[in-house]
Tab-separated table of C-alpha atoms in Angstrom:
chain	number	residue	atom	x	y	z
J	89	LEU	CA	116.310	139.028	70.066
J	90	GLN	CA	113.235	136.843	70.270
J	91	GLU	CA	110.501	137.890	73.027
J	92	VAL	CA	109.850	135.191	75.361
J	93	PRO	CA	106.751	135.197	77.393
J	94	GLY	CA	107.165	135.683	81.237
J	95	PRO	CA	107.031	137.967	84.122
J	96	CYS	CA	110.315	139.731	83.503
J	97	ASP	CA	111.767	142.117	80.920
J	98	HIS	CA	114.053	140.149	78.450
J	99	GLU	CA	116.788	142.645	78.747
J	100	ASP	CA	116.670	142.536	82.640
J	101	LEU	CA	117.089	138.754	82.578
J	102	LEU	CA	120.411	139.063	80.723
J	103	ASP	CA	121.591	141.159	83.428
J	104	GLY	CA	119.860	139.516	86.362
J	105	VAL	CA	116.800	140.211	88.410
J	106	ILE	CA	116.604	139.743	92.247
J	107	PHE	CA	113.437	138.182	94.251
J	108	GLY	CA	113.241	138.285	97.903
J	109	ALA	CA	112.458	134.889	99.642
J	110	LYS	CA	112.986	132.718	102.742
J	111	TYR	CA	115.544	129.898	102.399
J	112	LEU	CA	114.284	126.887	104.243
J	113	GLY	CA	116.931	124.409	103.567
J	114	SER	CA	118.664	122.068	101.117
J	115	THR	CA	118.663	118.154	100.593
J	116	GLN	CA	120.060	115.880	98.114
J	117	LEU	CA	118.404	113.183	95.879
J	118	VAL	CA	119.851	110.807	93.430
J	119	SER	CA	118.039	110.763	90.015
J	120	GLU	CA	117.969	109.281	86.586
J	121	ARG	CA	119.265	111.616	83.889
J	122	ASN	CA	115.914	112.800	82.393
J	123	PRO	CA	113.275	111.542	84.637
J	124	PRO	CA	109.550	111.694	83.620
J	125	PRO	CA	107.409	114.534	84.892
J	126	SER	CA	105.693	112.165	87.527
J	127	THR	CA	109.214	111.437	88.986
J	128	ARG	CA	109.994	115.077	89.052
J	129	MET	CA	106.809	116.001	90.893
J	130	ALA	CA	107.570	113.088	93.557
J	131	GLN	CA	111.145	114.384	93.991
J	132	ALA	CA	109.966	118.013	94.491
J	133	ARG	CA	107.431	116.763	97.073
J	134	GLU	CA	110.119	114.557	98.675
J	135	ALA	CA	112.539	117.459	98.922
J	136	MET	CA	109.899	119.819	100.224
J	137	ASP	CA	108.786	117.201	102.842
J	138	ARG	CA	112.418	116.662	104.021
J	139	VAL	CA	113.072	120.356	104.568
J	140	LYS	CA	109.899	121.739	105.632
J	141	ALA	CA	109.076	121.517	109.360
J	142	PRO	CA	105.836	119.634	110.250
J	143	ASP	CA	102.868	121.788	110.884
J	144	GLY	CA	102.900	123.401	114.290
J	145	GLU	CA	106.868	123.218	114.616
J	146	THR	CA	108.986	126.153	114.276
J	147	GLN	CA	110.620	126.466	110.674
J	148	PRO	CA	114.000	127.612	110.622
J	149	MET	CA	114.560	130.020	107.761
J	150	THR	CA	117.015	132.593	106.352
J	151	GLU	CA	115.813	135.885	104.386
J	152	VAL	CA	117.807	135.678	101.033
J	153	ASP	CA	117.779	137.247	97.688
J	154	LEU	CA	117.513	134.930	94.672
J	155	PHE	CA	119.456	136.387	91.834
J	156	VAL	CA	118.161	135.050	88.598
J	157	SER	CA	119.742	135.525	85.149
J	158	THR	CA	120.091	133.718	81.856
J	159	LYS	CA	123.521	132.530	83.093
J	160	ARG	CA	123.236	131.700	86.720
J	161	VAL	CA	120.952	131.423	89.673
J	162	LYS	CA	122.371	132.667	92.959
J	163	VAL	CA	121.319	132.599	96.550
J	164	LEU	CA	122.560	135.503	98.509
J	165	THR	CA	122.109	136.320	102.173
J	166	ALA	CA	119.715	139.486	102.338
J	167	ASP	CA	121.793	141.428	104.842
J	168	SER	CA	125.412	140.786	103.675
J	169	GLN	CA	124.828	139.850	100.014
J	170	GLU	CA	127.141	136.910	100.358
J	171	ALA	CA	126.626	134.256	97.779
J	172	MET	CA	125.337	131.047	99.784
J	173	MET	CA	124.813	129.012	96.459
J	174	ASP	CA	125.769	129.792	92.744
J	175	HIS	CA	124.518	127.402	89.920
J	176	ALA	CA	125.236	127.868	86.385
J	177	LEU	CA	121.734	128.048	84.778
J	178	GLN	CA	122.348	124.965	82.494
J	179	THR	CA	122.957	122.753	85.648
J	180	ILE	CA	119.641	123.604	86.971
J	181	SER	CA	117.503	120.581	86.067
J	182	TYR	CA	114.036	121.993	86.835
J	183	ILE	CA	112.253	124.055	89.328
J	184	ALA	CA	108.743	123.439	91.101
J	185	ASP	CA	106.460	125.543	92.791
J	186	ILE	CA	103.932	124.104	95.177
J	187	GLY	CA	101.740	126.980	96.667
J	188	SER	CA	104.093	129.226	98.505
J	189	VAL	CA	107.100	126.829	98.263
J	190	LEU	CA	109.715	126.953	95.536
J	191	VAL	CA	112.062	123.877	95.059
J	192	LEU	CA	115.267	124.440	92.911
J	193	MET	CA	116.817	121.225	91.495
J	194	ALA	CA	120.427	121.759	90.514
J	195	ARG	CA	122.423	118.779	89.112
J	196	ARG	CA	125.639	118.021	91.043
J	197	ARG	CA	127.586	115.450	89.324
J	198	LEU	CA	127.217	111.941	88.226
J	199	ALA	CA	127.172	108.953	90.646
J	200	ARG	CA	127.403	105.467	89.561
J	201	ARG	CA	125.243	102.689	90.811
J	202	PRO	CA	126.864	100.119	93.161
J	203	ALA	CA	128.822	97.419	91.089
J	204	SER	CA	126.451	94.919	92.510
J	205	GLN	CA	123.675	96.171	90.330
J	206	ALA	CA	123.577	94.622	86.862
J	207	HIS	CA	123.922	97.736	84.800
J	208	SER	CA	126.320	100.476	85.641
J	209	HIS	CA	123.461	102.972	84.893
J	210	ARG	CA	124.545	106.610	85.521
J	211	LEU	CA	122.673	108.455	88.061
J	212	TYR	CA	122.711	112.201	88.954
J	213	LYS	CA	123.078	113.666	92.472
J	214	ILE	CA	120.603	116.595	92.543
J	215	LEU	CA	120.953	119.404	95.094
J	216	CYS	CA	117.262	120.607	96.104
J	217	HIS	CA	117.041	123.979	97.572
J	218	VAL	CA	113.681	124.693	99.273
J	219	PHE	CA	112.407	128.305	99.619
J	220	HIS	CA	109.114	129.999	100.823
J	221	SER	CA	107.800	133.112	99.216
J	222	GLU	CA	104.285	134.440	98.458
J	223	ASP	CA	105.701	134.958	94.934
J	224	ALA	CA	106.823	131.376	94.547
J	225	GLN	CA	104.915	130.954	91.259
J	226	LEU	CA	106.263	134.272	89.887
J	227	ILE	CA	109.756	133.291	90.722
J	228	ALA	CA	109.473	129.788	89.169
J	229	GLN	CA	108.080	131.636	86.003
J	230	ALA	CA	111.037	133.961	86.012
J	231	ILE	CA	113.472	131.087	86.121
J	232	GLY	CA	111.468	129.232	83.283
J	233	GLN	CA	111.653	132.384	81.353
J	234	ALA	CA	115.480	132.474	81.774
J	235	PHE	CA	115.577	128.820	80.896
J	236	THR	CA	113.839	129.648	77.590
J	237	VAL	CA	115.970	132.827	76.788
J	238	ALA	CA	119.089	130.780	77.451
J	239	TYR	CA	117.893	127.844	75.353
J	240	SER	CA	117.003	130.231	72.373
J	241	GLN	CA	120.593	131.685	72.519
J	242	PHE	CA	122.094	128.231	72.733
J	243	LEU	CA	119.920	127.311	69.610
J	244	ARG	CA	120.964	130.147	67.875
J	245	GLU	CA	124.554	129.583	68.525
J	246	SER	CA	124.137	126.201	67.302
J	247	GLY	CA	122.574	127.398	63.946
J	248	VAL	CA	119.095	126.267	64.806
J	249	ASP	CA	116.002	128.624	64.371
J	250	PRO	CA	114.432	128.850	67.854
J	251	ASN	CA	111.129	129.602	66.346
J	252	GLN	CA	110.900	126.316	64.581
J	253	VAL	CA	111.739	124.361	67.870
J	254	GLY	CA	109.231	126.461	69.678
J	255	ALA	CA	106.610	125.254	67.310
J	256	GLN	CA	107.472	121.580	68.064
J	257	GLN	CA	107.582	122.241	71.684
J	258	SER	CA	104.005	123.771	71.723
J	259	GLN	CA	102.860	120.687	70.016
J	260	GLY	CA	104.122	118.882	73.256
J	261	ALA	CA	106.895	117.056	71.440
J	262	ALA	CA	109.733	118.235	74.034
J	263	GLY	CA	110.954	121.266	75.609
J	264	PRO	CA	110.077	123.342	78.511
J	265	GLY	CA	107.220	121.424	79.845
J	266	HIS	CA	104.838	122.899	82.549
J	267	LEU	CA	103.217	120.233	84.218
J	268	HIS	CA	100.392	121.387	86.334
J	269	ASN	CA	98.248	118.851	87.955
J	270	GLY	CA	96.716	118.664	91.405
J	271	ASP	CA	96.020	114.960	91.274
J	272	LEU	CA	99.441	113.775	92.434
J	273	ASP	CA	99.115	115.843	95.394
J	274	HIS	CA	95.569	114.576	96.132
J	275	PHE	CA	96.483	110.957	95.433
J	276	SER	CA	99.641	111.226	97.673
J	277	ASN	CA	97.907	112.905	100.592
J	278	SER	CA	97.164	110.011	103.167
J	279	GLU	CA	94.233	111.957	104.460
J	280	ASN	CA	92.451	111.167	101.159
J	281	CYS	CA	93.313	107.467	101.397
J	282	ARG	CA	91.055	105.087	103.522
J	283	GLU	CA	90.391	101.686	104.195
J	284	VAL	CA	86.619	100.886	104.334
J	285	CYS	CA	85.085	97.883	106.004
J	286	ILE	CA	81.763	96.998	104.523
J	287	GLU	CA	79.298	94.486	106.395
J	288	LYS	CA	76.820	92.783	104.223
J	289	ARG	CA	74.826	89.599	103.911
J	290	ARG	CA	76.220	86.578	102.216
J	291	GLY	CA	75.208	86.623	98.545
J	292	GLU	CA	74.511	90.169	98.797
J	293	GLY	CA	76.140	92.596	96.210
J	294	LEU	CA	78.102	95.687	97.490
J	295	GLY	CA	75.832	97.890	95.612
J	296	VAL	CA	78.322	99.847	93.726
J	297	ALA	CA	78.501	100.858	89.953
J	298	LEU	CA	81.997	101.302	88.578
J	299	VAL	CA	83.356	103.355	85.663
J	300	GLU	CA	86.893	103.746	84.307
J	301	SER	CA	89.121	106.634	85.525
J	302	GLY	CA	89.960	107.325	81.845
J	303	TRP	CA	93.039	107.490	79.819
J	304	GLY	CA	95.383	110.330	80.970
J	305	SER	CA	94.460	109.668	84.610
J	306	LEU	CA	97.508	109.509	86.936
J	307	LEU	CA	95.882	106.664	88.718
J	308	PRO	CA	94.196	104.227	86.453
J	309	THR	CA	91.615	102.380	88.371
J	310	ALA	CA	87.840	102.054	88.873
J	311	VAL	CA	85.917	105.029	89.991
J	312	ILE	CA	82.691	104.660	91.861
J	313	ALA	CA	79.942	106.178	89.573
J	314	ASN	CA	76.959	105.377	91.643
J	315	LEU	CA	75.633	103.748	95.027
J	316	LEU	CA	72.731	101.479	95.143
J	317	HIS	CA	70.106	103.102	97.571
J	318	GLY	CA	70.041	101.195	100.679
J	319	GLY	CA	72.711	98.813	99.632
J	320	PRO	CA	75.765	97.811	101.757
J	321	ALA	CA	78.172	100.494	100.294
J	322	GLU	CA	75.531	103.174	100.740
J	323	ARG	CA	74.839	102.118	104.458
J	324	SER	CA	78.376	102.193	105.335
J	325	GLY	CA	78.314	105.852	104.841
J	326	ALA	CA	82.050	105.811	103.880
J	327	LEU	CA	81.849	105.867	100.049
J	328	SER	CA	80.822	108.532	97.649
J	329	ILE	CA	80.523	108.927	94.029
J	330	GLY	CA	83.899	109.836	92.491
J	331	ASP	CA	85.946	107.892	94.975
J	332	ARG	CA	88.720	105.766	93.274
J	333	LEU	CA	88.719	102.121	94.332
J	334	THR	CA	92.386	100.971	94.465
J	335	ALA	CA	92.079	97.631	96.227
J	336	ILE	CA	89.506	95.021	97.354
J	337	ASN	CA	90.427	92.784	100.312
J	338	GLY	CA	94.242	93.810	99.726
J	339	THR	CA	94.170	92.892	96.157
J	340	SER	CA	95.223	95.954	93.983
J	341	LEU	CA	92.950	96.966	91.179
J	342	VAL	CA	95.262	99.741	89.971
J	343	GLY	CA	95.941	99.277	86.130
J	344	LEU	CA	93.369	96.561	85.750
J	345	SER	CA	90.634	96.743	82.900
J	346	LEU	CA	87.230	97.883	84.066
J	347	ALA	CA	85.902	94.230	83.395
J	348	ALA	CA	88.579	92.977	85.732
J	349	CYS	CA	87.648	95.417	88.340
J	350	GLN	CA	83.956	94.506	88.179
J	351	ALA	CA	84.831	90.846	88.357
J	352	ALA	CA	86.941	91.381	91.559
J	353	VAL	CA	83.914	93.134	93.081
J	354	ARG	CA	81.422	90.428	92.051
J	355	GLU	CA	83.831	87.757	93.515
J	356	VAL	CA	83.216	88.996	97.096
J	357	LYS	CA	79.513	88.588	96.864
J	358	SER	CA	79.823	85.346	99.060
J	359	GLN	CA	81.576	87.231	101.846
J	360	THR	CA	80.160	89.054	104.744
J	361	LEU	CA	82.988	91.496	105.495
J	362	VAL	CA	84.718	93.409	102.691
J	363	THR	CA	87.567	95.768	102.866
J	364	LEU	CA	87.978	98.403	100.265
J	365	SER	CA	90.928	100.767	99.829
J	366	ILE	CA	89.646	103.999	98.460
J	367	ILE	CA	90.929	107.437	97.644
J	368	HIS	CA	88.265	110.004	98.163
J	369	CYS	CA	87.760	112.239	95.187
J	370	PRO	CA	85.114	114.696	94.210
J	371	PRO	CA	82.873	113.568	91.372
J	372	VAL	CA	83.979	116.539	89.197
J	373	THR	CA	87.461	117.093	88.730
J	374	THR	CA	89.334	120.377	87.265
J	375	ALA	CA	92.036	120.306	84.705
J	376	ILE	CA	94.136	123.614	84.411
J	377	ILE	CA	95.598	124.051	81.015
J	378	ARG	CA	98.334	126.735	80.625
J	379	ARG	CA	97.896	128.217	77.016
J	380	PRO	CA	99.919	131.420	76.632
J	381	HIS	CA	98.283	132.020	73.070
J	382	THR	CA	95.264	130.862	71.349
J	383	ARG	CA	97.549	129.718	68.514
J	384	GLU	CA	98.849	126.973	70.687
J	385	GLN	CA	97.084	123.788	70.055
J	386	LEU	CA	95.125	122.603	73.083
J	387	GLY	CA	96.097	118.883	72.605
J	388	PHE	CA	92.534	117.165	72.793
J	389	CYS	CA	89.458	116.421	70.718
J	390	VAL	CA	85.974	116.887	71.768
J	391	GLU	CA	82.740	115.162	70.405
J	392	ASP	CA	79.417	116.368	71.779
J	393	GLY	CA	81.061	117.682	75.114
J	394	ILE	CA	83.171	114.429	75.707
J	395	ILE	CA	86.868	114.173	75.427
J	396	CYS	CA	87.700	111.638	72.819
J	397	SER	CA	91.312	111.770	72.268
J	398	LEU	CA	94.312	113.422	73.898
J	399	LEU	CA	97.745	114.422	72.554
J	400	ARG	CA	100.600	112.659	74.347
J	401	GLY	CA	102.593	115.175	76.335
J	402	GLY	CA	100.344	117.920	75.130
J	403	ILE	CA	99.302	120.921	77.352
J	404	ALA	CA	95.906	119.208	77.903
J	405	GLU	CA	97.435	116.058	79.133
J	406	ARG	CA	99.846	117.911	81.312
J	407	GLY	CA	96.799	119.795	82.769
J	408	GLY	CA	94.917	116.567	83.830
J	409	VAL	CA	92.404	116.469	80.746
J	410	ARG	CA	91.135	112.785	80.576
J	411	VAL	CA	89.659	110.773	77.749
J	412	GLY	CA	86.059	109.674	78.283
J	413	HIS	CA	85.192	112.589	80.493
J	414	ARG	CA	82.363	114.969	79.832
J	415	ILE	CA	83.301	118.730	80.190
J	416	ILE	CA	80.964	120.219	82.622
J	417	GLU	CA	82.379	123.704	82.730
J	418	ILE	CA	84.703	125.858	80.729
J	419	ASN	CA	86.366	128.836	82.786
J	420	GLY	CA	83.265	128.970	85.037
J	421	HIS	CA	80.587	128.566	82.153
J	422	SER	CA	78.405	125.536	82.331
J	423	VAL	CA	78.442	123.665	79.075
J	424	VAL	CA	76.043	120.647	80.006
J	425	ALA	CA	73.323	121.754	77.532
J	426	THR	CA	75.592	123.679	75.210
J	427	PRO	CA	75.777	122.750	71.372
J	428	HIS	CA	79.078	121.327	70.167
J	429	ALA	CA	79.877	124.065	68.027
J	430	ARG	CA	79.592	126.553	71.037
J	431	ILE	CA	81.923	124.312	73.144
J	432	ILE	CA	84.548	124.298	70.317
J	433	GLU	CA	84.259	127.997	70.164
J	434	LEU	CA	84.653	128.398	73.875
J	435	LEU	CA	87.751	126.128	73.716
J	436	THR	CA	89.153	127.830	70.683
J	437	GLU	CA	88.957	131.421	72.415
J	438	ALA	CA	90.347	130.344	75.684
J	439	HIS	CA	93.750	130.883	76.591
J	440	THR	CA	96.127	131.961	79.506
J	441	GLU	CA	94.734	129.460	82.130
J	442	VAL	CA	91.923	127.413	80.937
J	443	HIS	CA	89.869	125.725	83.728
J	444	ILE	CA	87.931	122.653	82.566
J	445	LYS	CA	85.644	120.889	84.949
J	446	MET	CA	84.832	117.343	83.883
J	447	MET	CA	83.409	114.006	85.095
J	448	PRO	CA	83.442	110.577	83.601
J	449	ALA	CA	80.996	110.436	80.683
J	450	ALA	CA	79.557	107.239	82.264
J	451	THR	CA	79.047	108.909	85.696
J	452	TYR	CA	77.278	111.754	84.110
J	453	ARG	CA	74.801	109.700	82.108
J	454	LEU	CA	74.042	107.690	85.427
J	455	LEU	CA	73.650	110.866	87.409
J	456	THR	CA	71.231	112.455	84.745
J	457	GLY	CA	69.250	109.214	84.349
J	458	GLN	CA	70.249	108.661	80.770
J	459	GLU	CA	71.684	105.232	81.801
J	460	GLN	CA	70.654	102.764	84.349
J	461	PRO	CA	73.381	101.624	86.585
J	462	VAL	CA	74.520	98.081	86.840
J	463	TYR	CA	75.111	97.589	90.468
J	464	LEU	CA	77.730	94.996	91.677
A	22	SER	CA	97.780	123.110	96.249
A	23	ALA	CA	98.764	122.563	92.669
A	24	LEU	CA	102.307	121.653	91.836
A	25	THR	CA	103.978	123.017	88.769
A	26	ILE	CA	107.181	121.816	87.353
A	27	THR	CA	109.348	123.799	84.838
A	28	VAL	CA	112.125	121.700	83.188
A	29	ASN	CA	115.164	123.336	81.811
A	30	PRO	CA	115.210	122.547	78.147
A	31	MET	CA	119.122	122.688	78.309
A	32	GLU	CA	118.956	119.511	80.478
A	33	LYS	CA	118.651	117.236	77.467
A	34	HIS	CA	121.614	118.910	75.606
A	35	GLU	CA	124.079	118.573	78.655
A	36	GLU	CA	126.966	116.204	78.090
A	37	PRO	CA	126.873	113.413	80.703
A	38	GLY	CA	129.319	113.967	83.336
A	39	ARG	CA	128.833	117.751	83.418
A	40	GLY	CA	127.209	119.495	86.378
A	41	GLU	CA	127.882	121.594	89.302
A	42	GLU	CA	130.673	120.317	91.645
């Protein structure tokens, strides 16, 4: 049997392993057949928000045992060992772990869209079970390991060499994708989203320099790279470098080119009151790349510390690495004054969990005085 | 906190219509 990386002993997974957890509740969602990762992330968050009691309120919960094997996942009451839920492994669509919360998504059956809709497009009902455990990540990894073991068996039974499929998967073509990205959490947290009203004189610019968020960004829009000292934007005290600018006077800038965003900011020059919608973000972002082995391709190219291309669906993209960003740190080591060859060496050697701190290269050049900002 | 998704690779091999009742 092929060894599959994960927290469990391979043989144990065939028989089944048990994890203690607290069952918080279940909900049901309707989903496309194979939704993209961003949709799955939103679904997991939706399920958690529906089931989890708001902060400060009592959360009803039941002590359970989660039985995980390469055939099934069962939820048993901890005291009587009675099966509350029993799902064949192949009907589990995916799992999500968010801090100490684990969400298990089981496909129920097909539903059809109402006849009123143009295409009779098939939809799945998915049952979402939400659990709490300090070991949520470990349990998710164990279920992920069971997925991989079961999938390898399935391939072998179908006459396919799992090793060959594994090679394709590690290049990000398909397969058991681990998507790790804090951006969605950050962007969907309403506390980070603000409306800022800026007062200024007629004909005065806002006093902001903008850069692109970079290809690979979950939220493609302009980023504040610098603020003119004493300018209206800085005087407001509500903006900082790194903030995403999502709208100006109610007009969305998301998905527009940098030139179009800059033009929209120039257009408000004649006004005395400007409303900006922003998402507060730190100037430096961290990508976390899960790379079990150094033989696995990182999936991006670097030139003089700047990320210049990204493999679609690769582990780097899934970890939040962005084109046009300068690498500031690799696993806690500053690389700002490091020669290219050494950066490549650090990246080649890095595995398990690779933490990469980065910022838009243009922001970096402005902050280090290599370039003069063009204030709008 | 970070959100991690682990997709079951069997999903894409499942015949439409199958699933837990």
